[in-house]
Protein backbone atom coordinates (compact mmCIF):
# COMPACT_ATOMS: atom_id res chain seq x y z
CA UNK A 1 -25.70 5.28 2.90
CA UNK A 2 -22.36 4.44 1.28
CA UNK A 3 -19.35 5.95 3.06
CA UNK A 4 -16.64 7.35 0.84
CA UNK A 5 -13.16 8.60 1.62
CA UNK A 6 -11.60 11.22 -0.68
CA UNK A 7 -7.80 11.38 -0.45
CA UNK A 8 -6.41 14.37 -2.34
CA UNK A 9 -3.97 17.10 -1.34
CA UNK A 10 -5.89 19.70 -3.37
CA UNK A 11 -8.58 21.30 -1.22
CA UNK A 12 -10.46 22.30 -4.40
CA UNK A 13 -10.53 18.73 -5.77
CA UNK A 14 -11.54 17.33 -2.36
CA UNK A 15 -14.36 19.85 -2.24
CA UNK A 16 -15.52 19.10 -5.80
CA UNK A 17 -15.44 15.33 -5.28
CA UNK A 18 -17.12 15.58 -1.86
CA UNK A 19 -19.82 17.80 -3.33
CA UNK A 20 -20.53 15.45 -6.21
CA UNK A 21 -20.51 12.37 -3.99
CA UNK A 22 -22.68 14.10 -1.40
CA UNK A 23 -25.21 15.10 -4.08
CA UNK A 24 -25.38 11.49 -5.25
CA UNK A 25 -26.06 10.35 -1.68
CA UNK A 26 -22.68 9.34 -0.26
CA UNK A 27 -21.49 10.13 3.25
CA UNK A 28 -18.09 11.68 2.48
CA UNK A 29 -14.94 12.29 4.49
CA UNK A 30 -12.04 14.11 2.84
CA UNK A 31 -8.38 14.03 3.88
CA UNK A 32 -5.35 15.83 2.47
CA UNK A 33 -2.69 13.13 2.61
CA UNK A 34 -1.95 9.45 2.95
CA UNK A 35 -0.84 9.67 6.56
CA UNK A 36 -4.17 11.23 7.54
CA UNK A 37 -6.00 8.57 5.52
CA UNK A 38 -3.98 5.78 7.11
CA UNK A 39 -4.68 7.07 10.64
CA UNK A 40 -8.39 7.45 9.87
CA UNK A 41 -8.66 3.93 8.41
CA UNK A 42 -6.95 2.46 11.47
CA UNK A 43 -9.66 4.04 13.67
CA UNK A 44 -12.59 3.57 11.31
CA UNK A 45 -12.50 0.87 8.62
CA UNK A 46 -16.16 1.35 7.71
CA UNK A 47 -15.65 2.93 4.28
CA UNK A 48 -16.97 1.18 1.18
CA UNK A 49 -15.13 3.42 -1.27
CA UNK A 50 -12.00 5.54 -1.49
CA UNK A 51 -11.09 7.98 -4.26
CA UNK A 52 -7.32 8.26 -4.22
CA UNK A 53 -5.06 10.79 -5.91
CA UNK A 54 -1.66 9.49 -7.04
CA UNK A 55 0.38 12.61 -6.27
CA UNK A 56 0.27 13.06 -2.52
CA UNK A 57 2.93 14.35 -0.16
CA UNK A 58 5.11 11.82 1.73
CA UNK A 59 3.26 8.65 0.68
CA UNK A 60 1.73 8.44 -2.80
CA UNK A 61 -1.65 7.05 -3.80
CA UNK A 62 -0.17 3.83 -5.15
CA UNK A 63 1.27 3.13 -1.70
CA UNK A 64 -2.16 3.71 -0.15
CA UNK A 65 -3.75 1.24 -2.57
CA UNK A 66 -1.07 -1.33 -1.73
CA UNK A 67 -1.54 -0.85 2.04
CA UNK A 68 -5.32 -1.09 1.81
CA UNK A 69 -5.10 -4.33 -0.18
CA UNK A 70 -2.75 -5.84 2.43
CA UNK A 71 -5.16 -5.10 5.31
CA UNK A 72 -7.83 -7.83 5.74
CA UNK A 73 -10.17 -5.35 7.47
CA UNK A 74 -10.12 -3.11 4.38
CA UNK A 75 -10.11 -5.81 1.71
CA UNK A 76 -13.68 -5.08 0.61
CA UNK A 77 -13.11 -1.36 0.09
CA UNK A 78 -13.43 -0.25 -3.52
CA UNK A 79 -10.56 1.93 -4.70
CA UNK A 80 -10.82 4.43 -7.52
CA UNK A 81 -7.66 6.29 -8.51
CA UNK A 82 -8.53 9.85 -9.55
CA UNK A 83 -5.37 11.50 -10.81
CA UNK A 84 -3.61 13.56 -13.45
CA UNK A 85 -1.23 10.68 -14.19
CA UNK A 86 -2.01 9.61 -17.76
CA UNK A 87 0.90 7.30 -18.57
CA UNK A 88 -0.01 3.73 -19.47
CA UNK A 89 2.55 2.42 -16.98
CA UNK A 90 0.90 4.32 -14.11
CA UNK A 91 -2.53 2.95 -14.97
CA UNK A 92 -1.11 -0.58 -15.10
CA UNK A 93 0.72 -0.13 -11.79
CA UNK A 94 -2.41 1.10 -10.03
CA UNK A 95 -4.58 -1.73 -11.34
CA UNK A 96 -1.92 -4.33 -10.54
CA UNK A 97 -1.65 -2.94 -6.99
CA UNK A 98 -5.38 -3.42 -6.49
CA UNK A 99 -7.16 -0.28 -7.65
CA UNK A 100 -10.62 -1.16 -8.96
CA UNK A 101 -10.61 1.60 -11.56
CA UNK A 102 -8.57 4.56 -12.75
CA UNK A 103 -9.92 7.95 -13.80
CA UNK A 104 -7.89 10.85 -15.16
CA UNK A 105 -8.47 14.48 -14.13
CA UNK A 106 -10.14 16.49 -15.48
CA UNK A 107 -13.26 14.35 -15.56
CA UNK A 108 -16.93 14.93 -16.18
CA UNK A 109 -19.73 14.34 -13.71
CA UNK A 110 -21.13 11.68 -16.06
CA UNK A 111 -17.81 9.80 -16.18
CA UNK A 112 -17.41 9.88 -12.40
CA UNK A 113 -20.97 8.68 -11.88
CA UNK A 114 -20.57 5.84 -14.41
CA UNK A 115 -17.28 4.67 -12.87
CA UNK A 116 -18.75 4.78 -9.37
CA UNK A 117 -21.74 2.72 -10.47
CA UNK A 118 -19.45 0.15 -12.11
CA UNK A 119 -17.12 -0.10 -9.11
CA UNK A 120 -19.97 -0.34 -6.60
CA UNK A 121 -21.76 -3.02 -8.64
CA UNK A 122 -19.00 -5.47 -7.76
CA UNK A 123 -19.86 -7.43 -4.62
CA UNK A 124 -17.58 -6.73 -1.64
CA UNK A 125 -17.10 -10.46 -1.12
CA UNK A 126 -15.56 -10.79 -4.56
CA UNK A 127 -13.22 -7.90 -3.78
CA UNK A 128 -12.12 -9.34 -0.45
CA UNK A 129 -11.44 -12.74 -1.99
CA UNK A 130 -9.45 -11.55 -4.97
CA UNK A 131 -8.05 -14.34 -7.02
CA UNK A 132 -4.45 -14.00 -8.04
CA UNK A 133 -4.25 -12.68 -11.56
CA UNK A 134 -1.36 -13.09 -13.91
CA UNK A 135 0.84 -10.04 -13.80
CA UNK A 136 2.61 -9.12 -17.01
CA UNK A 137 5.53 -6.73 -16.80
CA UNK A 138 4.80 -3.49 -18.62
CA UNK A 139 7.53 -4.28 -21.19
CA UNK A 140 5.82 -7.59 -21.98
CA UNK A 141 2.47 -5.84 -22.41
CA UNK A 142 4.08 -3.34 -24.79
CA UNK A 143 5.55 -6.23 -26.76
CA UNK A 144 2.15 -7.96 -26.90
CA UNK A 145 0.50 -4.68 -27.95
CA UNK A 146 3.05 -4.03 -30.69
CA UNK A 147 2.67 -7.61 -31.93
CA UNK A 148 -1.10 -7.25 -32.09
CA UNK A 149 -1.03 -3.75 -33.57
CA UNK A 150 2.24 -3.18 -35.42
CA UNK A 151 2.98 0.49 -36.07
CA UNK A 152 1.63 1.55 -39.41
CA UNK A 153 -0.97 -1.27 -39.50
CA UNK A 154 -4.60 -0.23 -39.64
């Protein structure tokens, strides 16, 4: 059984995600903040997946993603950001920090299930041995995007 950690300060969202994951067959633990998640992961690193909200008290979800990716014991954990943050820059930041995918609330059951299947298809060994990828500053990506798709062009 795949163990999943849900990190979200909203009790309702934690309950919804835990219910969906439990119905699919995951063993789920939910926590309300990053500090609680950090303490849990220090005691028990046996989670294959974490669903992380961006907007958390004290330490945000991006900081959790960064910490998890720095910890060799957690390097194989798949990270799915599940958040209300829709800005392109936020998505890019999360993916650059090491999130495996990014899903915006509200979401459908079908979307969550498809993203989970995609994230879990990736072998843990590949995740723990991430190759460095070129990182483009957001401004450079915008420039590339505007060059490829100038405003007004169809």
